[in-house]
PDB file of N, CA and C in Angstrom:
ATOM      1  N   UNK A   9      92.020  96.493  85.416  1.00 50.00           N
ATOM      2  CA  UNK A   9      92.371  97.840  85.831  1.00 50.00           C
ATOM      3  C   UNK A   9      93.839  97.842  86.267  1.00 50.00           C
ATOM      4  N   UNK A  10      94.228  98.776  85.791  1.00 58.00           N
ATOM      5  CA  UNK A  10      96.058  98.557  86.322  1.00 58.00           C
ATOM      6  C   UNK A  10      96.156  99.650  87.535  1.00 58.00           C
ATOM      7  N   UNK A  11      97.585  99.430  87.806  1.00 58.00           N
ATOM      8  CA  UNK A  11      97.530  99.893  88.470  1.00 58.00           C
ATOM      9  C   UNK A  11      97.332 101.411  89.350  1.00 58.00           C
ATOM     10  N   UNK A  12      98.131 101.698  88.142  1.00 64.00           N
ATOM     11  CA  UNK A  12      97.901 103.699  88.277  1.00 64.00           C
ATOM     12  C   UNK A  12      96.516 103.905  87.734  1.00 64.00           C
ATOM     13  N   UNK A  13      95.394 103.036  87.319  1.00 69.00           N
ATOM     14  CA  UNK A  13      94.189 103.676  87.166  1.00 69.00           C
ATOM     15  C   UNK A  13      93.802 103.526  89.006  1.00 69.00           C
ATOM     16  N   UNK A  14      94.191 102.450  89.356  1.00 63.00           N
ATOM     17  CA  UNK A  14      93.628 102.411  90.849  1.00 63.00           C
ATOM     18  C   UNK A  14      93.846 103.758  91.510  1.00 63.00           C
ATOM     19  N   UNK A  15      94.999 103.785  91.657  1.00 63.00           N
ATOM     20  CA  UNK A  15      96.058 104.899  92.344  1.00 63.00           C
ATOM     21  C   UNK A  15      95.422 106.166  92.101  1.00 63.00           C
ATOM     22  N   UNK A  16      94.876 106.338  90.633  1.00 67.00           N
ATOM     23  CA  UNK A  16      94.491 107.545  90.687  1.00 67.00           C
ATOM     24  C   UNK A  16      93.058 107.723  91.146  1.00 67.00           C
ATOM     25  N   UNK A  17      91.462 106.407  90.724  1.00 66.00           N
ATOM     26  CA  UNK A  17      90.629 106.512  91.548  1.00 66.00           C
ATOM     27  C   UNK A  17      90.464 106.677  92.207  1.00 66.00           C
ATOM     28  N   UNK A  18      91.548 106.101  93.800  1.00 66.00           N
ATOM     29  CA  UNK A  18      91.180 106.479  94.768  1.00 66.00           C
ATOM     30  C   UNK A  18      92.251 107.457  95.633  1.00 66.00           C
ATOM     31  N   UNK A  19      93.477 107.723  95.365  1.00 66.00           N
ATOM     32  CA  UNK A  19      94.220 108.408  95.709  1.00 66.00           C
ATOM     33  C   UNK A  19      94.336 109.979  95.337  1.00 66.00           C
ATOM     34  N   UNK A  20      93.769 110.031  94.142  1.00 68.00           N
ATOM     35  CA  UNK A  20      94.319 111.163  93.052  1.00 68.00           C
ATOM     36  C   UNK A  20      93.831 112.403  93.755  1.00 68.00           C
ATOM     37  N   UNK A  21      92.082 112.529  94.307  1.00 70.00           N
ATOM     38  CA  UNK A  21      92.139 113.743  95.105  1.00 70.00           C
ATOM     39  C   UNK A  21      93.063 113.997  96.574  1.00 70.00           C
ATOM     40  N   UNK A  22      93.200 113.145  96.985  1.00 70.00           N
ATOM     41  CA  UNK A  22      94.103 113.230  98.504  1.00 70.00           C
ATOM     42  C   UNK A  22      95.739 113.525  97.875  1.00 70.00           C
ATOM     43  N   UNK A  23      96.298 113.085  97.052  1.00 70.00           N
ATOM     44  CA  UNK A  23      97.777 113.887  96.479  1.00 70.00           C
ATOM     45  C   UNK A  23      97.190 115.255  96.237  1.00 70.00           C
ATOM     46  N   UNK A  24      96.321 115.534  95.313  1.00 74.00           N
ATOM     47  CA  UNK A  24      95.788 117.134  95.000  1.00 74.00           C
ATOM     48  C   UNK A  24      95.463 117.733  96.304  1.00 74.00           C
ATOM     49  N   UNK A  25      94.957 117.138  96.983  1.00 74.00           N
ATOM     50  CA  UNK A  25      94.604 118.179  98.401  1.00 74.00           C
ATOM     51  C   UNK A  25      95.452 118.016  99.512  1.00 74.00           C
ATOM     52  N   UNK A  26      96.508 117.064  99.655  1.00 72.00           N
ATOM     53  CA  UNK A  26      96.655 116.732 101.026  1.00 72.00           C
ATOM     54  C   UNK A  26      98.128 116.068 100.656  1.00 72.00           C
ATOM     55  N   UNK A  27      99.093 116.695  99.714  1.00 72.00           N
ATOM     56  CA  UNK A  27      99.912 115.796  99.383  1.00 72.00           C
ATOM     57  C   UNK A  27     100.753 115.618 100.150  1.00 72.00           C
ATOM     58  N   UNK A  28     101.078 116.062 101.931  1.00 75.00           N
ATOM     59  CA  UNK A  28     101.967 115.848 102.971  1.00 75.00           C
ATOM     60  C   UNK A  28     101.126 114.911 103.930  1.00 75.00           C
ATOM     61  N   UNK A  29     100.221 114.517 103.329  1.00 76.00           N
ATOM     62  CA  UNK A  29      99.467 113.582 103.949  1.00 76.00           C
ATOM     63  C   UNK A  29      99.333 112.551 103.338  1.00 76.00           C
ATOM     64  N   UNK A  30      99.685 112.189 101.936  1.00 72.00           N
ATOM     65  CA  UNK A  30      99.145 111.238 101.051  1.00 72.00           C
ATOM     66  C   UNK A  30      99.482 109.673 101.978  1.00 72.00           C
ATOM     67  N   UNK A  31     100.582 109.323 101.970  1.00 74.00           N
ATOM     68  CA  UNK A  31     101.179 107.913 102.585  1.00 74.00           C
ATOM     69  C   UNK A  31     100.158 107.392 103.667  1.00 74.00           C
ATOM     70  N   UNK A  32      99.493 108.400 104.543  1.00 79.00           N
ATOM     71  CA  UNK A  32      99.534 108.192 105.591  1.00 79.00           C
ATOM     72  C   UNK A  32      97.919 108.078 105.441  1.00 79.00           C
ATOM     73  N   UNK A  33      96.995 108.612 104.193  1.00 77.00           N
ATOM     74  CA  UNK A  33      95.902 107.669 103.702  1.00 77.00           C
ATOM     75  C   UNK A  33      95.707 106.740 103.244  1.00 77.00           C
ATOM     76  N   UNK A  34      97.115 106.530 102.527  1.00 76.00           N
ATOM     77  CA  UNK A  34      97.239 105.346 101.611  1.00 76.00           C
ATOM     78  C   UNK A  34      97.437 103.999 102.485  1.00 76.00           C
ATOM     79  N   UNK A  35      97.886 104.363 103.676  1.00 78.00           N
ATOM     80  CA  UNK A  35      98.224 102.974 104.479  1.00 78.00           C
ATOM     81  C   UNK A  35      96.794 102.549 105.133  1.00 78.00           C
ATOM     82  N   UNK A  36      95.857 103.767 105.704  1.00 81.00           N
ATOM     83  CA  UNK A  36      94.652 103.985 106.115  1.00 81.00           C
ATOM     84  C   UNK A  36      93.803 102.817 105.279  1.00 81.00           C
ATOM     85  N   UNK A  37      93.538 103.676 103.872  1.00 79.00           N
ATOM     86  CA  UNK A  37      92.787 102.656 103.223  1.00 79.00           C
ATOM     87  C   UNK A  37      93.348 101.593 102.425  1.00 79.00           C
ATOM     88  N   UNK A  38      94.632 101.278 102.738  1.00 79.00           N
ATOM     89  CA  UNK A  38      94.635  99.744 102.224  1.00 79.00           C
ATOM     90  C   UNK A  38      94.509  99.167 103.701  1.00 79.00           C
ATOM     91  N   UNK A  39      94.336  99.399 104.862  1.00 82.00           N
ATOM     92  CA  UNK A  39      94.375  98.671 105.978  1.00 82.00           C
ATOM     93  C   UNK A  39      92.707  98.025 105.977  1.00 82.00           C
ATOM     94  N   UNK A  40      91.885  99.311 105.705  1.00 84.00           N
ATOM     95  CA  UNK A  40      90.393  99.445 105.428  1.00 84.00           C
ATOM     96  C   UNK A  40      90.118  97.916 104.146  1.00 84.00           C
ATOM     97  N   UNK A  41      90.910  98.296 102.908  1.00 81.00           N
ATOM     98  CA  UNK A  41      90.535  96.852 101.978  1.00 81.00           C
ATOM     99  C   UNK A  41      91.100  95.826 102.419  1.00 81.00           C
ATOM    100  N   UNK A  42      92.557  95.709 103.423  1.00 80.00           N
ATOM    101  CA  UNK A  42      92.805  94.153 104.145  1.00 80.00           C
ATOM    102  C   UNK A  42      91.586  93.987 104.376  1.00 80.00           C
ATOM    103  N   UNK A  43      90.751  94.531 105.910  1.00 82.00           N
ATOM    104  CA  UNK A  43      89.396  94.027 106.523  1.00 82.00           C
ATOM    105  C   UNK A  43      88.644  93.722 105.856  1.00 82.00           C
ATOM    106  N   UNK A  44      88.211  94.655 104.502  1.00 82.00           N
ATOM    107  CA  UNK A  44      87.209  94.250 103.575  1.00 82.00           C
ATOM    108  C   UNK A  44      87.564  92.509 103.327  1.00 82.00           C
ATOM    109  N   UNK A  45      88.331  92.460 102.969  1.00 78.00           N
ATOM    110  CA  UNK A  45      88.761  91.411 102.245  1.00 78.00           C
ATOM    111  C   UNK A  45      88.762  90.139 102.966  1.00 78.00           C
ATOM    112  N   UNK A  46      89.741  90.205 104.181  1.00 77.00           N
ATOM    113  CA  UNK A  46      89.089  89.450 105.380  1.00 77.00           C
ATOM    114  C   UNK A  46      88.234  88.944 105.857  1.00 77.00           C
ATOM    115  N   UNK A  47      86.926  90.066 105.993  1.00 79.00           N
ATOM    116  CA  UNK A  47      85.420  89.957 106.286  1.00 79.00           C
ATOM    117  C   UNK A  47      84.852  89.004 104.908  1.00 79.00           C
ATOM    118  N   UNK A  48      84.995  89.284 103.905  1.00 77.00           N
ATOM    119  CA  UNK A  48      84.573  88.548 102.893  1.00 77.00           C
ATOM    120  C   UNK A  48      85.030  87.154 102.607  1.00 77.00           C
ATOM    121  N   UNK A  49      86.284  86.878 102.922  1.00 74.00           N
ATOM    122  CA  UNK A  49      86.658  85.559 103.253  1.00 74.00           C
ATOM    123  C   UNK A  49      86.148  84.655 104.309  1.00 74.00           C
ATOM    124  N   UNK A  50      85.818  85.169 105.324  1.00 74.00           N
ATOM    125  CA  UNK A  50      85.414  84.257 106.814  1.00 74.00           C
ATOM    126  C   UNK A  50      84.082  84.420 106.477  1.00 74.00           C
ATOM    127  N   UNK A  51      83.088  85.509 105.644  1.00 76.00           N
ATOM    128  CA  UNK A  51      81.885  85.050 105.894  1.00 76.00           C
ATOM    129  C   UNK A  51      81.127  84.207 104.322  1.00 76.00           C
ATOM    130  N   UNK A  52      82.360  83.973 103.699  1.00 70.00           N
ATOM    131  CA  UNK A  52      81.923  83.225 102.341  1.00 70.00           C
ATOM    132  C   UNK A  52      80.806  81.624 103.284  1.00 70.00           C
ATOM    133  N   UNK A  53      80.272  81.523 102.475  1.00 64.00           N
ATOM    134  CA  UNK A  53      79.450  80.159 102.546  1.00 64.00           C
ATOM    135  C   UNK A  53      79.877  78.979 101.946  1.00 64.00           C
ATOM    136  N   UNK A  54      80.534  78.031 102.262  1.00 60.00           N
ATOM    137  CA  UNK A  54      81.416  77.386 102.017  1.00 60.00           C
ATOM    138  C   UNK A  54      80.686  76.443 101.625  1.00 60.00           C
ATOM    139  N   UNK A  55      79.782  76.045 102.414  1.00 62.00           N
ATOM    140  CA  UNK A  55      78.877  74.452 102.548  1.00 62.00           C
ATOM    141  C   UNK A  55      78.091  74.437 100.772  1.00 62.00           C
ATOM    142  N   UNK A  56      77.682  75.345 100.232  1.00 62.00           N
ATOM    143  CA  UNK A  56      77.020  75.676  98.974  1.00 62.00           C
ATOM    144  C   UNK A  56      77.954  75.354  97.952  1.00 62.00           C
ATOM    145  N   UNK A  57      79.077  75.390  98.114  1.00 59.00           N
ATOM    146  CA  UNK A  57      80.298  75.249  97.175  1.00 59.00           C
ATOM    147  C   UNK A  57      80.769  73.820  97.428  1.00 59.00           C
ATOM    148  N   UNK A  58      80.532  72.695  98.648  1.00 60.00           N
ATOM    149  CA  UNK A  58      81.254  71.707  98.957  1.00 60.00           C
ATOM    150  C   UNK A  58      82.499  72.453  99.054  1.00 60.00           C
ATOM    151  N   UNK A  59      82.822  73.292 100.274  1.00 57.00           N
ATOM    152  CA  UNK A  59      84.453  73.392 100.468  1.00 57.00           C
ATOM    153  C   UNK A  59      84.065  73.318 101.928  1.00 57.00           C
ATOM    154  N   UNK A  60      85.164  73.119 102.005  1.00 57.00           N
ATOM    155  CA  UNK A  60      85.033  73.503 103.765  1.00 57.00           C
ATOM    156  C   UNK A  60      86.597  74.154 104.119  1.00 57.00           C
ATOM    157  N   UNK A  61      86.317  74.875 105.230  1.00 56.00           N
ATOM    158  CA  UNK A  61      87.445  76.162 105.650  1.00 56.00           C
ATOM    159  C   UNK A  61      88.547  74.843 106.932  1.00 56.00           C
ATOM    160  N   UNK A  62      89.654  74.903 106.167  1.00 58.00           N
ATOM    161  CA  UNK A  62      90.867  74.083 107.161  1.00 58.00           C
ATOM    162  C   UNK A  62      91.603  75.068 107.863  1.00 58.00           C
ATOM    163  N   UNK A  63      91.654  75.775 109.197  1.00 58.00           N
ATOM    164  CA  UNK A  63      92.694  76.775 109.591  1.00 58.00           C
ATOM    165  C   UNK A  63      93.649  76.586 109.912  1.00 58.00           C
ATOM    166  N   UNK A  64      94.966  75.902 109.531  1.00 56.00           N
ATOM    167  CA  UNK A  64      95.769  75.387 110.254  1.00 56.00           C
ATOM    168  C   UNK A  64      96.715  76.894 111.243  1.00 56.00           C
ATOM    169  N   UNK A  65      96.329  77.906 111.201  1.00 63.00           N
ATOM    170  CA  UNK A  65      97.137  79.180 112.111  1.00 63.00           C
ATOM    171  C   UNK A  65      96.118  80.194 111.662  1.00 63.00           C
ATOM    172  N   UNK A  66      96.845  81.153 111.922  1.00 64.00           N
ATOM    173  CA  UNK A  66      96.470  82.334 112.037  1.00 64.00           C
ATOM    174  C   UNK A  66      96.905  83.316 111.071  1.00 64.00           C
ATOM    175  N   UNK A  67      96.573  83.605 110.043  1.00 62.00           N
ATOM    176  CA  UNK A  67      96.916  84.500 109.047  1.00 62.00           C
ATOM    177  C   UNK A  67      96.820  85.920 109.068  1.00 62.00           C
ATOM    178  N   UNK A  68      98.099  86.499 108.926  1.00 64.00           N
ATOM    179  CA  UNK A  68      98.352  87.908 108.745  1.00 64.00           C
ATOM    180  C   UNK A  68      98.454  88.414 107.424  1.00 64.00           C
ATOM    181  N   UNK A  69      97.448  89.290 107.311  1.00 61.00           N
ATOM    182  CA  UNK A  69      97.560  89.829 105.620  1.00 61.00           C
ATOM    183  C   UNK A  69      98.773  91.181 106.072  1.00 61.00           C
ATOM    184  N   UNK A  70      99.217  91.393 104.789  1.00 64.00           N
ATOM    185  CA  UNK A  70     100.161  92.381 104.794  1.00 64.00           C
ATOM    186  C   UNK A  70      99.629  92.964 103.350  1.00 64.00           C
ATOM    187  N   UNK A  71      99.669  94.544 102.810  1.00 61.00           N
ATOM    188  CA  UNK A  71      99.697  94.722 101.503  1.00 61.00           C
ATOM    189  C   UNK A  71     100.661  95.557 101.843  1.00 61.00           C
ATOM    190  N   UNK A  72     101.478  95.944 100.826  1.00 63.00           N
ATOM    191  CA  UNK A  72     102.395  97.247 100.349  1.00 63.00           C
ATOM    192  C   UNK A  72     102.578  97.469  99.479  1.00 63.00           C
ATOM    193  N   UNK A  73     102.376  99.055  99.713  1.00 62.00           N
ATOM    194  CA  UNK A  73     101.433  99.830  98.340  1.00 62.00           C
ATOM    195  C   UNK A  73     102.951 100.065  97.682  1.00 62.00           C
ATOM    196  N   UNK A  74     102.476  99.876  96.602  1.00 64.00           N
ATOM    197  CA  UNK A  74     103.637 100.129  95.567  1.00 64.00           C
ATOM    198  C   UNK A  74     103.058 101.338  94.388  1.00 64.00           C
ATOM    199  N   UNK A  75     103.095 102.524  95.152  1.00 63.00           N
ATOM    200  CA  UNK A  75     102.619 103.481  94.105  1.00 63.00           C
ATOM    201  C   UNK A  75     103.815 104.012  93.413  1.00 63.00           C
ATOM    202  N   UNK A  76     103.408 104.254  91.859  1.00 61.00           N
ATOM    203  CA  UNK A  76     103.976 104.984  90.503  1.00 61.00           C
ATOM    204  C   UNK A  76     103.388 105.841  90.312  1.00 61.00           C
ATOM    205  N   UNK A  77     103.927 106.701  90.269  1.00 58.00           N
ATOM    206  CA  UNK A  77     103.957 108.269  90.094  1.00 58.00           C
ATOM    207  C   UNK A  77     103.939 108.789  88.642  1.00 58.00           C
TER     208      UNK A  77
END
């Protein structure tokens, strides 16, 4: 899926309805898929795979949305 198909799945009604608002969903729900993503990492089952989780710090996800218009 590229990218402007994303952009438009989930963005495309909030530009049509709310386009002085758009940015300020867009940061919303990519903050929403960091956590997703997060949550799915720390609760993977590691032991089933032979991996095991090394933390050496504390990791900060960052995304920035790079929308095309």
């Amino acid at each position: 899926m590229k990218s402007n198909e994303i952009y438009k799945l989930f963005f495309y009604n909030i530009e049509k309805d709310y386009p002085e608002q758009l940015s300020r969903y867009i940061y919303r729900e990519l903050g929403y898929f960091a956590q997703y993503i997060r949550n799915a990492i720390q609760s993977m089952d590691t032991s089933k795979y032979g991996m095991s989780w090394a933390k050496d710090e504390d990791i900060t996800y960052t995304i920035y949305p790079k929308v095309v218009i």
